Amino acid sequence: MDLASITLKQAADLLRQRTVSAVELTQFFLDRIVTHNPELNAFITVDAEGALTAARQADARLAAGQGGPLTGIPLAVKDLFCTKGVRTTCASRMLANFTPPYESTVTRRLQEAGMVMLGKTNMDEFAMGSSNETSYFGPVRNPWDRSRTPGGSSGGSAAAVAAGLCVAALGTDTGGSIRQPASMTGITGLKPTYGRVSRFGMIAFASSLDQAGPMTRTVEDAALLLQAMAGHDPLDATSIDQPVEDYGSLLAQDKGPQERMRGLRIGIPQEYYTDGMAAAVRKSLEEAIRVFQDLGAVCQPVALPCTDYAIPTYYIIAPAEASSNLARYDGIRFGYRCEQPADLADMFARSRSEGFGAEVKRRIMLGTYVLSSGYYDAFYRKAQKVRRLIADDFQAAFTQVDLLLTPTAPETAFRIGEKNADPVKMYLSDIFTINVNLAGLPALSVPCGWDAQNLPIGLQLIGRPLQEGTLLSAGHAFQQVTAWHTRRAYE
Amino acid sequence: MSQKGLSTQSGAEGSARARYETVIGLEVHAQMLTRSKIFCGCSTRFGAEANTQICPICAAFPGVLPVLNREAVQMAIKTGLAIDGQVRLLSEFARKNYFYPDLPAGYQISQYELPIVEQGALWIDSPERGEGVRIGITRIHMEVDAGKSLHEGIYGASWVDLNRTGTPLMEIVSEPDLRSSGEAGEYLKKLRAIVRYLGVCDGNMEEGSFRCDANVSVRLHGDSVFGTRCELKNLNSIRNVMRAIDYEVERQIELLEEGGKVVQETRLWNADLNSSRPMRGKEDAHDYRYFPEPDLPPLRLTAERVAALREAMPELPDAKAARFGQQYQLSRYDAGVLTSSRELADYFEAVAAHAASLGHGNAKMAANWVTGELAARLNRDGVEIGQSPLQPWQLGKLVALIQQGTLSGKLAKEVFEIMCQEGGDPQQIAEQRGMRQVSDEGAIDVAIARVLASYPDDVAQYRAGKGKVMGFLVGQVMKATQGKANPALVNQRLLAKLAE
């Protein structure tokens, strides 16, 4: 068996059967990282020693018959989850030497489940970007075409999964940052309902939008990972205090894809068919619709009239929150501090000017502006109202259908540098994903085709709040009858 | 202005001042007495070594999140109920954004558009306007305290102590209903008594756990709009609040009388110089960019929770004073003094109860002893009622001994002194030292006869109608009995003898 393309489920079976040890599996991926990372730049930090220690502990648990489905599985972690004792940079010069004294809830839960953290993956600086080009540590290259971006902001995690540098990865999604790179690298990515997964220890970009989720090779793998991540956290006041479905057994049930899909109503938002949607993307989406129909789902058009307002609304709310969230980087207690500050104001101004990159500064400026006295009502308050209307659109649609089906991104992976000159063009890359965050809904991206340039295309399924199970079940059904998710970007 | 000094009130100046009305609104920041901080589990203990009571949440490390302390919410609700405020079942936290070294997150979490309490009031006795003046309270909101920047004794740098960061505060904002520094003082005393009664704040202004900023303006009597106000800061005692207001009123009137204009600004009070100076200019006017705190969901309370707290409210100063007036027949003034703190009121009631239990209750006398001798003693020693050298039963028994005629007032004061220094039972002290009051008519008559014989001239004067002499004669009889004679009896017997 080719370990590089192994799924989490397969790896768990091999580990449990002792066909392979966690140390062997870990060493295998560490070796692949050494070989391929210099070119892909998917990892910012590799913690070989910590990974092997965790792997040895996992082997001991497995040998004692105590392991769970995640014990011994090598994982890549987006570099904005605080990891105790392991440098956490957020891909920023500001935190290039920051080592957190505490562990994020998500990584703690996964460690307790026995996962092995290989290292921290590259990303857009502070998760602000759609191409992974804003990283202080340089762009990540798409394993399908190294002249192209893997999308962003979780580009390092996406590339690591797609290139077989890990079994699974953690991403975060504020406006599409799990789903868009998953789509552009041909993998599976899930953004859970806002509040389903704890944000404690996840470095904040936009607090009311950020959500962590799994990035994997299959929907089944995403379910296994989400199972351990999800659940109420007393350390996060916005986390939802409701029981977590048993996703694993939901998918393990001996159900055929028809049984899963029969009678399920799927809505196709008409507003998404814009000029911006590439022809190949449109074609793949239409094929996917037919697949779901063949499985017995009922597909019907639905209206989301406020769709056009999603991008402007998002680019008011997210930068507003970011401008405040990033105020703590002042050079005083941690992070970058400028040399020889003349006085306090100089220390604040220069530490931040030198420590943040251009896109981060752009968004801080935007956010500061929209919250300023005299502009608050015109921008921030109005955006909050529109956000409500966008959520209402979805709620109305979900009275008619159980799921929504859309492309994940309007086009396939673009070239590095292609959209750098025009931030608005870059922002449009998230046009199909961003309103899901504004409404706080769960959404899943799975591969559904390849274009003529051999670049992957993803479809997005959007569900009702806390209906991750329905999403996973439908996504799994799709993967039961398609093979797109088994395509590999490497030999 | 401060160099020139303020002219004292005299002549024309005085009449100019009389044409102006003072308008004051107070903002009080009260540190709540929760065990842990408002958004994390760190201790709120005061006085620990710098930066030892902090965690990544206090220091606003990347990725940390606030979780609201339930106890702080309880305390804010209780305070709201105590001032007859409306407790909002839906309130909201917001971020107030500004950069400062002792504000680690770069924003203060506060309540802005939807505070937990609105539209309350308390009632004060105004030195100028009389009893029962209503002072509106616009709102009470919860917020988080900042850390401290340390500059003293450090050269070329400043240090930051984050221990105080995260201490829960209530900001209590009054309406501009106060009309004098005296009213401001009464308001603060009343508010401080309330938060102390509730046990939600220790009310210590010197240590900064009860801080006050004053917004002061003046206008001509009859004007319908307020004058331009100045905000006074660094007022660390009620006395300083009053002095700073008086100074500010004088300053503004003088300015206006000279044809000038009051500039809206924040002024820092300097108690040593007895003056204030502008703190920050218009050029660094802050735009705090408030917006709802996305890390905390809106705070939703149930009517049941508020009702349960209302049920559990202790008796508050006004209600207690009214009860004291009725139950113990005390004057409004005495009742007000005795209820100024819960401990003092409890102490008084214990004294009165013990005297009554001995069959010789006299609440008025108990009140006089507590507010008189005992208060003077505590004041002299600079201690609170909690550190009183006398237990209530001792004072209660003393009152009973006076009431039953065993001790004269003079003897009682001596016993009081002895008890304060050595402790003990007042009855035993009196007996052991032979300090029993003489109420034996025979013994008193003997003393009277001796005095009348010694002062024939004075007796003659009295009989000629010079009544004043009576006092002198009583004094002599008391002296002759070493102060032990029952004064009422001496009076009575002396009058009888003189009438013979």
PDB file of N, CA and C in Angstrom, chain B residues 218-246:
ATOM      1  N   VAL B 218     -21.237  75.073  34.902  1.00  0.00           N
ATOM      2  CA  VAL B 218     -22.059  76.101  35.561  1.00  0.00           C
ATOM      3  C   VAL B 218     -22.923  76.780  34.502  1.00  0.00           C
ATOM      4  N   ARG B 219     -24.014  77.360  34.951  1.00  0.00           N
ATOM      5  CA  ARG B 219     -24.873  78.151  34.057  1.00  0.00           C
ATOM      6  C   ARG B 219     -25.595  79.184  34.907  1.00  0.00           C
ATOM      7  N   LEU B 220     -26.086  80.199  34.263  1.00  0.00           N
ATOM      8  CA  LEU B 220     -26.849  81.201  34.986  1.00  0.00           C
ATOM      9  C   LEU B 220     -28.161  80.562  35.428  1.00  0.00           C
ATOM     10  N   HIS B 221     -28.597  80.888  36.606  1.00  0.00           N
ATOM     11  CA  HIS B 221     -29.883  80.377  37.072  1.00  0.00           C
ATOM     12  C   HIS B 221     -30.947  80.681  36.043  1.00  0.00           C
ATOM     13  N   GLY B 222     -31.786  79.702  35.772  1.00  0.00           N
ATOM     14  CA  GLY B 222     -32.857  79.926  34.810  1.00  0.00           C
ATOM     15  C   GLY B 222     -32.508  79.502  33.393  1.00  0.00           C
ATOM     16  N   ASP B 223     -31.225  79.302  33.109  1.00  0.00           N
ATOM     17  CA  ASP B 223     -30.846  78.837  31.769  1.00  0.00           C
ATOM     18  C   ASP B 223     -31.411  77.443  31.543  1.00  0.00           C
ATOM     19  N   SER B 224     -31.835  77.171  30.302  1.00  0.00           N
ATOM     20  CA  SER B 224     -32.411  75.851  30.053  1.00  0.00           C
ATOM     21  C   SER B 224     -31.349  74.866  29.551  1.00  0.00           C
ATOM     22  N   VAL B 225     -30.249  75.373  29.072  1.00  0.00           N
ATOM     23  CA  VAL B 225     -29.220  74.446  28.592  1.00  0.00           C
ATOM     24  C   VAL B 225     -28.042  74.457  29.570  1.00  0.00           C
ATOM     25  N   PHE B 226     -27.360  73.332  29.591  1.00  0.00           N
ATOM     26  CA  PHE B 226     -26.196  73.217  30.461  1.00  0.00           C
ATOM     27  C   PHE B 226     -25.016  73.985  29.885  1.00  0.00           C
ATOM     28  N   GLY B 227     -24.129  74.419  30.759  1.00  0.00           N
ATOM     29  CA  GLY B 227     -22.890  75.019  30.299  1.00  0.00           C
ATOM     30  C   GLY B 227     -21.927  73.936  29.815  1.00  0.00           C
ATOM     31  N   THR B 228     -20.800  74.365  29.282  1.00  0.00           N
ATOM     32  CA  THR B 228     -19.782  73.407  28.845  1.00  0.00           C
ATOM     33  C   THR B 228     -19.153  72.763  30.078  1.00  0.00           C
ATOM     34  N   ARG B 229     -19.014  71.445  30.013  1.00  0.00           N
ATOM     35  CA  ARG B 229     -18.535  70.772  31.223  1.00  0.00           C
ATOM     36  C   ARG B 229     -17.062  70.386  31.105  1.00  0.00           C
ATOM     37  N   CYS B 230     -16.474  70.236  32.269  1.00  0.00           N
ATOM     38  CA  CYS B 230     -15.133  69.669  32.355  1.00  0.00           C
ATOM     39  C   CYS B 230     -15.213  68.409  33.190  1.00  0.00           C
ATOM     40  N   GLU B 231     -14.365  67.448  32.834  1.00  0.00           N
ATOM     41  CA  GLU B 231     -14.340  66.201  33.583  1.00  0.00           C
ATOM     42  C   GLU B 231     -13.147  66.228  34.528  1.00  0.00           C
ATOM     43  N   LEU B 232     -13.413  66.004  35.815  1.00  0.00           N
ATOM     44  CA  LEU B 232     -12.346  66.026  36.804  1.00  0.00           C
ATOM     45  C   LEU B 232     -11.961  64.601  37.161  1.00  0.00           C
ATOM     46  N   LYS B 233     -10.662  64.346  37.156  1.00  0.00           N
ATOM     47  CA  LYS B 233     -10.165  63.001  37.485  1.00  0.00           C
ATOM     48  C   LYS B 233      -9.171  63.076  38.637  1.00  0.00           C
ATOM     49  N   ASN B 234      -8.793  61.896  39.107  1.00  0.00           N
ATOM     50  CA  ASN B 234      -7.829  61.749  40.198  1.00  0.00           C
ATOM     51  C   ASN B 234      -8.384  62.279  41.521  1.00  0.00           C
ATOM     52  N   LEU B 235      -9.602  61.869  41.826  1.00  0.00           N
ATOM     53  CA  LEU B 235     -10.270  62.324  43.044  1.00  0.00           C
ATOM     54  C   LEU B 235     -10.327  61.127  43.990  1.00  0.00           C
ATOM     55  N   ASN B 236      -9.366  61.052  44.919  1.00  0.00           N
ATOM     56  CA  ASN B 236      -9.252  59.802  45.669  1.00  0.00           C
ATOM     57  C   ASN B 236      -9.845  59.842  47.077  1.00  0.00           C
ATOM     58  N   SER B 237     -10.736  60.803  47.316  1.00  0.00           N
ATOM     59  CA  SER B 237     -11.508  60.780  48.561  1.00  0.00           C
ATOM     60  C   SER B 237     -12.737  61.647  48.329  1.00  0.00           C
ATOM     61  N   ILE B 238     -13.724  61.449  49.172  1.00  0.00           N
ATOM     62  CA  ILE B 238     -14.930  62.272  49.020  1.00  0.00           C
ATOM     63  C   ILE B 238     -14.562  63.739  49.229  1.00  0.00           C
ATOM     64  N   ARG B 239     -13.669  63.969  50.184  1.00  0.00           N
ATOM     65  CA  ARG B 239     -13.255  65.339  50.457  1.00  0.00           C
ATOM     66  C   ARG B 239     -12.603  65.967  49.208  1.00  0.00           C
ATOM     67  N   ASN B 240     -11.767  65.195  48.546  1.00  0.00           N
ATOM     68  CA  ASN B 240     -11.137  65.714  47.333  1.00  0.00           C
ATOM     69  C   ASN B 240     -12.142  65.941  46.211  1.00  0.00           C
ATOM     70  N   VAL B 241     -13.134  65.083  46.115  1.00  0.00           N
ATOM     71  CA  VAL B 241     -14.176  65.299  45.116  1.00  0.00           C
ATOM     72  C   VAL B 241     -14.807  66.665  45.358  1.00  0.00           C
ATOM     73  N   MET B 242     -15.139  66.927  46.625  1.00  0.00           N
ATOM     74  CA  MET B 242     -15.821  68.181  46.946  1.00  0.00           C
ATOM     75  C   MET B 242     -14.903  69.382  46.718  1.00  0.00           C
ATOM     76  N   ARG B 243     -13.662  69.256  47.146  1.00  0.00           N
ATOM     77  CA  ARG B 243     -12.724  70.373  46.943  1.00  0.00           C
ATOM     78  C   ARG B 243     -12.499  70.649  45.463  1.00  0.00           C
ATOM     79  N   ALA B 244     -12.355  69.567  44.696  1.00  0.00           N
ATOM     80  CA  ALA B 244     -12.093  69.748  43.264  1.00  0.00           C
ATOM     81  C   ALA B 244     -13.286  70.388  42.567  1.00  0.00           C
ATOM     82  N   ILE B 245     -14.487  70.001  43.008  1.00  0.00           N
ATOM     83  CA  ILE B 245     -15.686  70.604  42.408  1.00  0.00           C
ATOM     84  C   ILE B 245     -15.729  72.096  42.747  1.00  0.00           C
ATOM     85  N   ASP B 246     -15.488  72.423  44.029  1.00  0.00           N
ATOM     86  CA  ASP B 246     -15.513  73.834  44.431  1.00  0.00           C
ATOM     87  C   ASP B 246     -14.502  74.651  43.622  1.00  0.00           C
TER      88      ASP B 246
END
